[in-house]
């Protein structure tokens, strides 16, 4: 088995340190020096791997998206029905990896940054389109496509809204409660379409 070089390990450590630093500060107002210190590397090495802080922030956002995508694909592989696919999508968005305090803080900071950064806005649009597309595809097996599009928008809004509400609370995230709220909405929407 080939040996993994130090560069991928250090890049990953810097990305993880970026999420942790954003989580601690609650904003993107962190320095490359603070991030590098958390990762156990020099500031110069952080600049060598990523260039400017904005480049590291974009790499971190792309990494969060990739992590979410990998976890979702793994969960969807075992979902054999449209309803199971919906539950898998909801569960992944509130998994321990995705709904941890630091990751929630990072997502919210990136949302704020997207107001001024076209690249961050583009990355968040990629996330929003993927989420909506996955939800719509699952819902289309349960209701007409036009209604699936509308319900998918509601589910996506609930997911994003629960992230915002989570950021406003103290204490550990409660994924069970978040999943239950979204699942209740999904069940109500499916039932209302069936009883027409």
mmCIF file of C-alpha atoms in Angstrom, residues 2-6 8-9:
data_model
loop_
_atom_site.group_PDB
_atom_site.id
_atom_site.type_symbol
_atom_site.label_atom_id
_atom_site.label_comp_id
_atom_site.label_asym_id
_atom_site.label_seq_id
_atom_site.Cartn_x
_atom_site.Cartn_y
_atom_site.Cartn_z
ATOM 1 C CA UNK A 2 1.513 3.378 -1.001
ATOM 2 C CA UNK A 3 2.425 5.791 1.755
ATOM 3 C CA UNK A 4 0.319 8.913 2.079
ATOM 4 C CA UNK A 5 2.549 11.987 1.822
ATOM 5 C CA UNK A 6 2.614 14.751 4.414
ATOM 6 C CA UNK A 8 -2.543 15.721 2.158
ATOM 7 C CA UNK A 9 -2.318 15.136 5.908
#
